[in-house]
């Protein structure tokens, strides 16, 4: 039996109402978590590895990694929960959803409660946390990108393209760039810089460029842990990887006839896990654009991934 706290872990979820836990480098599926009532829209693992959060239709579930059932089940949210994530110390969790709300949940008690909320007025498709652990970047179906300071409640609104839905948003771990992708396949890049008065003002955003990344819906964008790469995923069956020093295309990973729903980099930024609508997750070696491993267990489309690595034991 795998020890989830001391080994790397890959979690996959999708339309078959299950979450699979994998030993990512052997391809062994060691546990199936039932996610009854709904598909899985989003997954994230708390930094200490003890809890997996899953967002679905009208549900946010927290799974204790020692068990196969949820230990906390939030049922007070309406419509689809589209994103979940944790602050770096696990002190709070953020969620976004089609009810137009981004919520901050206090994780310090046995029954986490919503302590802050931001209304985007249109459905929320994407939320990510700035490395400063204070600001959230939010992407809405109405086409707006928001930066929201959770502590001060100050926010800023950007509209990169009219009549286009923001599908995902990402900030590089070094805090230098923000990326957003939309339903027209375009990817927008901003340069980020700290405000001169960081106590009262948000991170400053400077538009950098637009990339015509995909011919169809763009679904996800993620930066690599070393901030050197950006990946975008799409309904055109590709994951495209760009180098952030030039934002030139570095590699294109492609599967035939299926949507590429999600992606996450390995900790060394040399490999990429992808999830697609054929029910398979894959591990790619970026340098060679080759599939190193496939993960077969789901009966329907995989729409969400979460990956946690651990430091080698000394």
Tab-separated table of C-alpha atoms in Angstrom, residues 18-281:
chain	number	residue	atom	x	y	z
A	18	UNK	CA	-14.564	8.877	-9.466
A	19	UNK	CA	-11.154	10.182	-8.429
A	20	UNK	CA	-8.175	7.899	-9.011
A	21	UNK	CA	-4.960	8.125	-6.996
A	22	UNK	CA	-1.808	6.963	-8.798
A	23	UNK	CA	1.819	6.286	-8.131
A	24	UNK	CA	2.803	8.556	-11.035
A	25	UNK	CA	6.110	6.975	-12.021
A	26	UNK	CA	4.964	3.345	-11.891
A	27	UNK	CA	1.481	3.990	-13.264
A	28	UNK	CA	-0.129	1.980	-10.439
A	29	UNK	CA	-3.624	3.091	-9.385
A	30	UNK	CA	-3.748	2.395	-5.650
A	31	UNK	CA	-7.069	3.958	-4.655
A	32	UNK	CA	-10.404	5.011	-6.085
A	33	UNK	CA	-12.409	7.718	-4.340
A	34	UNK	CA	-16.121	7.880	-5.064
A	35	UNK	CA	-17.331	11.344	-6.073
A	36	UNK	CA	-21.038	10.613	-6.146
A	37	UNK	CA	-23.684	12.904	-7.591
A	38	UNK	CA	-21.446	14.801	-9.974
A	39	UNK	CA	-18.508	14.973	-12.329
A	40	UNK	CA	-15.159	16.274	-11.050
A	41	UNK	CA	-14.351	19.776	-12.325
A	42	UNK	CA	-11.262	20.623	-10.291
A	43	UNK	CA	-8.736	19.007	-7.935
A	44	UNK	CA	-6.003	20.252	-5.640
A	45	UNK	CA	-3.836	18.708	-2.915
A	46	UNK	CA	-3.153	20.598	0.299
A	47	UNK	CA	0.592	21.339	0.519
A	48	UNK	CA	1.247	18.867	3.359
A	49	UNK	CA	-0.380	16.102	1.302
A	50	UNK	CA	-3.032	15.102	3.841
A	51	UNK	CA	-6.144	16.385	2.067
A	52	UNK	CA	-7.446	16.321	-1.510
A	53	UNK	CA	-10.056	18.917	-2.484
A	54	UNK	CA	-12.509	18.232	-5.300
A	55	UNK	CA	-14.987	20.620	-6.911
A	56	UNK	CA	-18.088	19.374	-8.693
A	57	UNK	CA	-21.727	20.280	-9.245
A	58	UNK	CA	-23.004	22.015	-6.073
A	59	UNK	CA	-20.308	20.268	-4.034
A	60	UNK	CA	-16.854	20.863	-2.593
A	61	UNK	CA	-15.455	17.729	-0.998
A	62	UNK	CA	-12.346	17.276	1.124
A	63	UNK	CA	-10.906	13.758	1.203
A	64	UNK	CA	-8.571	12.563	3.936
A	65	UNK	CA	-5.798	10.761	2.062
A	66	UNK	CA	-5.970	7.838	4.513
A	67	UNK	CA	-9.563	7.060	3.575
A	68	UNK	CA	-11.732	6.644	0.499
A	69	UNK	CA	-14.584	8.907	1.489
A	70	UNK	CA	-14.911	12.671	2.042
A	71	UNK	CA	-14.349	13.976	5.574
A	72	UNK	CA	-15.887	17.377	4.788
A	73	UNK	CA	-18.681	17.966	2.300
A	74	UNK	CA	-19.734	21.546	1.464
A	75	UNK	CA	-23.227	21.587	0.008
A	76	UNK	CA	-24.041	25.281	0.401
A	77	UNK	CA	-22.716	26.243	-3.044
A	78	UNK	CA	-24.870	26.559	-6.129
A	79	UNK	CA	-24.104	25.324	-9.654
A	80	UNK	CA	-20.679	24.012	-10.718
A	81	UNK	CA	-17.562	24.603	-8.630
A	82	UNK	CA	-14.902	25.170	-11.271
A	83	UNK	CA	-11.687	25.706	-9.241
A	84	UNK	CA	-10.252	24.762	-5.866
A	85	UNK	CA	-6.861	25.591	-4.379
A	86	UNK	CA	-4.948	26.077	-1.141
A	87	UNK	CA	-2.818	28.771	0.437
A	88	UNK	CA	0.790	27.546	0.817
A	89	UNK	CA	0.465	26.741	4.534
A	90	UNK	CA	-2.985	25.196	4.125
A	91	UNK	CA	-4.533	27.881	6.345
A	92	UNK	CA	-7.267	28.627	3.835
A	93	UNK	CA	-8.789	27.272	0.650
A	94	UNK	CA	-10.219	29.198	-2.281
A	95	UNK	CA	-12.986	28.114	-4.652
A	96	UNK	CA	-14.692	29.627	-7.683
A	97	UNK	CA	-17.813	28.602	-9.511
A	98	UNK	CA	-20.686	29.224	-11.869
A	99	UNK	CA	-22.630	31.001	-9.108
A	100	UNK	CA	-20.319	33.976	-9.907
A	101	UNK	CA	-18.626	33.779	-6.484
A	102	UNK	CA	-15.036	33.268	-5.337
A	103	UNK	CA	-14.925	32.082	-1.727
A	104	UNK	CA	-12.202	31.916	0.908
A	105	UNK	CA	-12.638	29.041	3.381
A	106	UNK	CA	-10.930	29.062	6.780
A	107	UNK	CA	-9.242	25.666	7.189
A	108	UNK	CA	-8.301	26.086	10.854
A	109	UNK	CA	-11.411	24.327	12.198
A	110	UNK	CA	-12.975	20.889	11.720
A	111	UNK	CA	-15.840	22.519	9.810
A	112	UNK	CA	-14.263	25.071	7.436
A	113	UNK	CA	-16.373	28.183	6.987
A	114	UNK	CA	-16.482	30.807	4.233
A	115	UNK	CA	-14.878	33.945	5.651
A	116	UNK	CA	-14.637	36.106	2.519
A	117	UNK	CA	-16.430	36.257	-0.808
A	118	UNK	CA	-15.955	38.119	-4.089
A	119	UNK	CA	-18.782	38.508	-6.618
A	120	UNK	CA	-17.679	38.547	-10.267
A	121	UNK	CA	-21.267	39.078	-11.558
A	122	UNK	CA	-20.723	36.404	-14.228
A	123	UNK	CA	-19.729	32.719	-13.782
A	124	UNK	CA	-16.189	32.114	-12.551
A	125	UNK	CA	-14.188	29.705	-14.730
A	126	UNK	CA	-10.745	30.064	-13.158
A	127	UNK	CA	-8.972	31.143	-9.977
A	128	UNK	CA	-5.285	31.008	-9.055
A	129	UNK	CA	-3.220	32.306	-6.151
A	130	UNK	CA	-0.368	34.772	-6.591
A	131	UNK	CA	2.971	33.624	-5.085
A	132	UNK	CA	2.586	36.474	-2.574
A	133	UNK	CA	-0.235	34.377	-1.035
A	134	UNK	CA	-2.468	37.450	-0.762
A	135	UNK	CA	-3.893	38.112	-4.232
A	136	UNK	CA	-6.155	35.906	-6.312
A	137	UNK	CA	-6.338	36.125	-10.096
A	138	UNK	CA	-9.816	35.316	-11.376
A	139	UNK	CA	-11.120	34.576	-14.873
A	140	UNK	CA	-14.821	35.021	-15.652
A	141	UNK	CA	-17.167	33.853	-18.344
A	142	UNK	CA	-18.012	37.488	-19.009
A	143	UNK	CA	-14.455	38.037	-20.249
A	144	UNK	CA	-13.026	39.838	-17.250
A	145	UNK	CA	-9.801	39.120	-15.412
A	146	UNK	CA	-9.774	40.283	-11.787
A	147	UNK	CA	-6.977	40.696	-9.290
A	148	UNK	CA	-8.407	40.547	-5.749
A	149	UNK	CA	-6.451	41.237	-2.574
A	150	UNK	CA	-7.958	38.861	-0.033
A	151	UNK	CA	-6.766	40.893	2.970
A	152	UNK	CA	-7.634	44.444	1.910
A	153	UNK	CA	-10.545	43.514	-0.415
A	154	UNK	CA	-9.093	45.849	-3.093
A	155	UNK	CA	-9.569	44.592	-6.644
A	156	UNK	CA	-8.814	45.501	-10.250
A	157	UNK	CA	-10.614	44.463	-13.429
A	158	UNK	CA	-9.024	43.799	-16.840
A	159	UNK	CA	-10.816	42.932	-20.094
A	160	UNK	CA	-8.285	41.505	-22.575
A	161	UNK	CA	-10.800	40.687	-25.342
A	162	UNK	CA	-14.458	41.618	-25.703
A	163	UNK	CA	-17.090	38.900	-26.168
A	164	UNK	CA	-14.696	36.139	-25.129
A	165	UNK	CA	-14.920	33.920	-22.051
A	166	UNK	CA	-11.790	33.547	-19.895
A	167	UNK	CA	-11.351	29.786	-19.438
A	168	UNK	CA	-8.237	29.689	-17.264
A	169	UNK	CA	-5.677	31.916	-15.603
A	170	UNK	CA	-2.187	31.347	-14.211
A	171	UNK	CA	0.608	33.293	-12.506
A	172	UNK	CA	4.218	32.157	-12.784
A	173	UNK	CA	5.807	30.958	-9.510
A	174	UNK	CA	8.411	33.740	-9.717
A	175	UNK	CA	5.627	36.319	-9.924
A	176	UNK	CA	6.853	37.751	-13.236
A	177	UNK	CA	3.955	36.864	-15.553
A	178	UNK	CA	0.228	36.263	-15.642
A	179	UNK	CA	-1.449	34.311	-18.454
A	180	UNK	CA	-5.099	33.878	-19.399
A	181	UNK	CA	-6.687	31.785	-22.140
A	182	UNK	CA	-10.142	32.180	-23.659
A	183	UNK	CA	-12.779	30.299	-25.623
A	184	UNK	CA	-11.429	31.685	-28.898
A	185	UNK	CA	-8.088	29.928	-28.384
A	186	UNK	CA	-6.133	33.079	-27.562
A	187	UNK	CA	-3.610	33.406	-24.739
A	188	UNK	CA	-2.899	36.795	-23.164
A	189	UNK	CA	0.292	37.529	-21.246
A	190	UNK	CA	0.892	40.319	-18.718
A	191	UNK	CA	4.123	41.314	-17.029
A	192	UNK	CA	3.681	41.727	-13.279
A	193	UNK	CA	5.503	44.052	-10.929
A	194	UNK	CA	5.125	44.961	-7.290
A	195	UNK	CA	3.365	48.175	-6.447
A	196	UNK	CA	5.485	50.965	-4.986
A	197	UNK	CA	3.089	50.909	-2.051
A	198	UNK	CA	2.525	47.210	-1.535
A	199	UNK	CA	0.571	47.775	1.670
A	200	UNK	CA	-2.362	49.367	-0.107
A	201	UNK	CA	-2.059	48.581	-3.810
A	202	UNK	CA	-2.344	45.505	-5.969
A	203	UNK	CA	0.378	44.003	-8.108
A	204	UNK	CA	0.776	46.117	-11.254
A	205	UNK	CA	-0.107	44.501	-14.598
A	206	UNK	CA	1.436	45.485	-17.929
A	207	UNK	CA	0.007	43.917	-21.118
A	208	UNK	CA	2.785	42.050	-22.894
A	209	UNK	CA	1.407	40.069	-25.839
A	210	UNK	CA	-1.347	37.961	-27.314
A	211	UNK	CA	-0.634	34.454	-28.592
A	212	UNK	CA	-2.994	32.815	-31.070
A	213	UNK	CA	-2.425	29.511	-29.334
A	214	UNK	CA	-5.267	27.297	-30.535
A	215	UNK	CA	-7.832	27.009	-33.302
A	216	UNK	CA	-10.562	26.003	-30.808
A	217	UNK	CA	-11.478	26.448	-27.171
A	218	UNK	CA	-8.505	26.910	-24.879
A	219	UNK	CA	-9.171	25.102	-21.605
A	220	UNK	CA	-6.133	25.430	-19.310
A	221	UNK	CA	-2.902	27.335	-18.868
A	222	UNK	CA	-0.160	26.563	-16.359
A	223	UNK	CA	3.367	27.754	-15.680
A	224	UNK	CA	6.135	25.296	-14.849
A	225	UNK	CA	7.561	25.257	-11.295
A	226	UNK	CA	10.778	26.930	-12.485
A	227	UNK	CA	8.713	29.590	-14.361
A	228	UNK	CA	10.576	28.840	-17.615
A	229	UNK	CA	7.617	27.277	-19.467
A	230	UNK	CA	3.912	27.944	-20.077
A	231	UNK	CA	1.501	25.273	-21.285
A	232	UNK	CA	-1.913	25.867	-22.862
A	233	UNK	CA	-4.457	23.083	-23.446
A	234	UNK	CA	-7.333	23.046	-25.879
A	235	UNK	CA	-10.296	21.356	-27.453
A	236	UNK	CA	-8.129	20.986	-30.561
A	237	UNK	CA	-6.351	18.044	-28.900
A	238	UNK	CA	-3.067	19.811	-28.232
A	239	UNK	CA	-1.004	21.019	-25.321
A	240	UNK	CA	1.362	23.751	-26.491
A	241	UNK	CA	4.425	24.661	-24.468
A	242	UNK	CA	6.049	28.094	-24.701
A	243	UNK	CA	9.361	29.295	-23.290
A	244	UNK	CA	8.733	32.313	-21.089
A	245	UNK	CA	11.949	34.119	-22.059
A	246	UNK	CA	10.574	34.679	-25.577
A	247	UNK	CA	7.075	33.117	-25.490
A	248	UNK	CA	7.984	31.243	-28.655
A	249	UNK	CA	6.478	27.797	-29.161
A	250	UNK	CA	8.800	25.176	-27.696
A	251	UNK	CA	6.820	21.952	-28.075
A	252	UNK	CA	3.403	20.731	-29.204
A	253	UNK	CA	1.929	17.592	-27.659
A	254	UNK	CA	-1.008	16.173	-29.588
A	255	UNK	CA	-3.610	13.449	-29.363
A	256	UNK	CA	-6.121	12.756	-32.100
A	257	UNK	CA	-9.830	13.583	-31.908
A	258	UNK	CA	-10.003	14.348	-28.177
A	259	UNK	CA	-9.982	17.423	-25.971
A	260	UNK	CA	-6.951	18.127	-23.815
A	261	UNK	CA	-8.616	19.211	-20.582
A	262	UNK	CA	-5.861	19.774	-18.038
A	263	UNK	CA	-2.107	19.665	-17.537
A	264	UNK	CA	0.410	19.906	-14.710
A	265	UNK	CA	4.204	19.961	-14.770
A	266	UNK	CA	6.527	17.721	-12.806
A	267	UNK	CA	8.576	19.468	-10.132
A	268	UNK	CA	11.710	19.515	-12.299
A	269	UNK	CA	9.714	21.115	-15.182
A	270	UNK	CA	10.928	18.396	-17.595
A	271	UNK	CA	7.721	16.363	-17.761
A	272	UNK	CA	4.043	17.157	-18.215
A	273	UNK	CA	0.966	15.242	-17.083
A	274	UNK	CA	-2.123	15.738	-19.275
A	275	UNK	CA	-5.784	14.768	-18.973
A	276	UNK	CA	-8.032	14.242	-21.967
A	277	UNK	CA	-11.550	13.335	-22.999
A	278	UNK	CA	-10.570	9.821	-24.103
A	279	UNK	CA	-10.424	8.870	-20.406
A	280	UNK	CA	-6.632	8.689	-20.317
A	281	UNK	CA	-4.014	10.666	-18.471
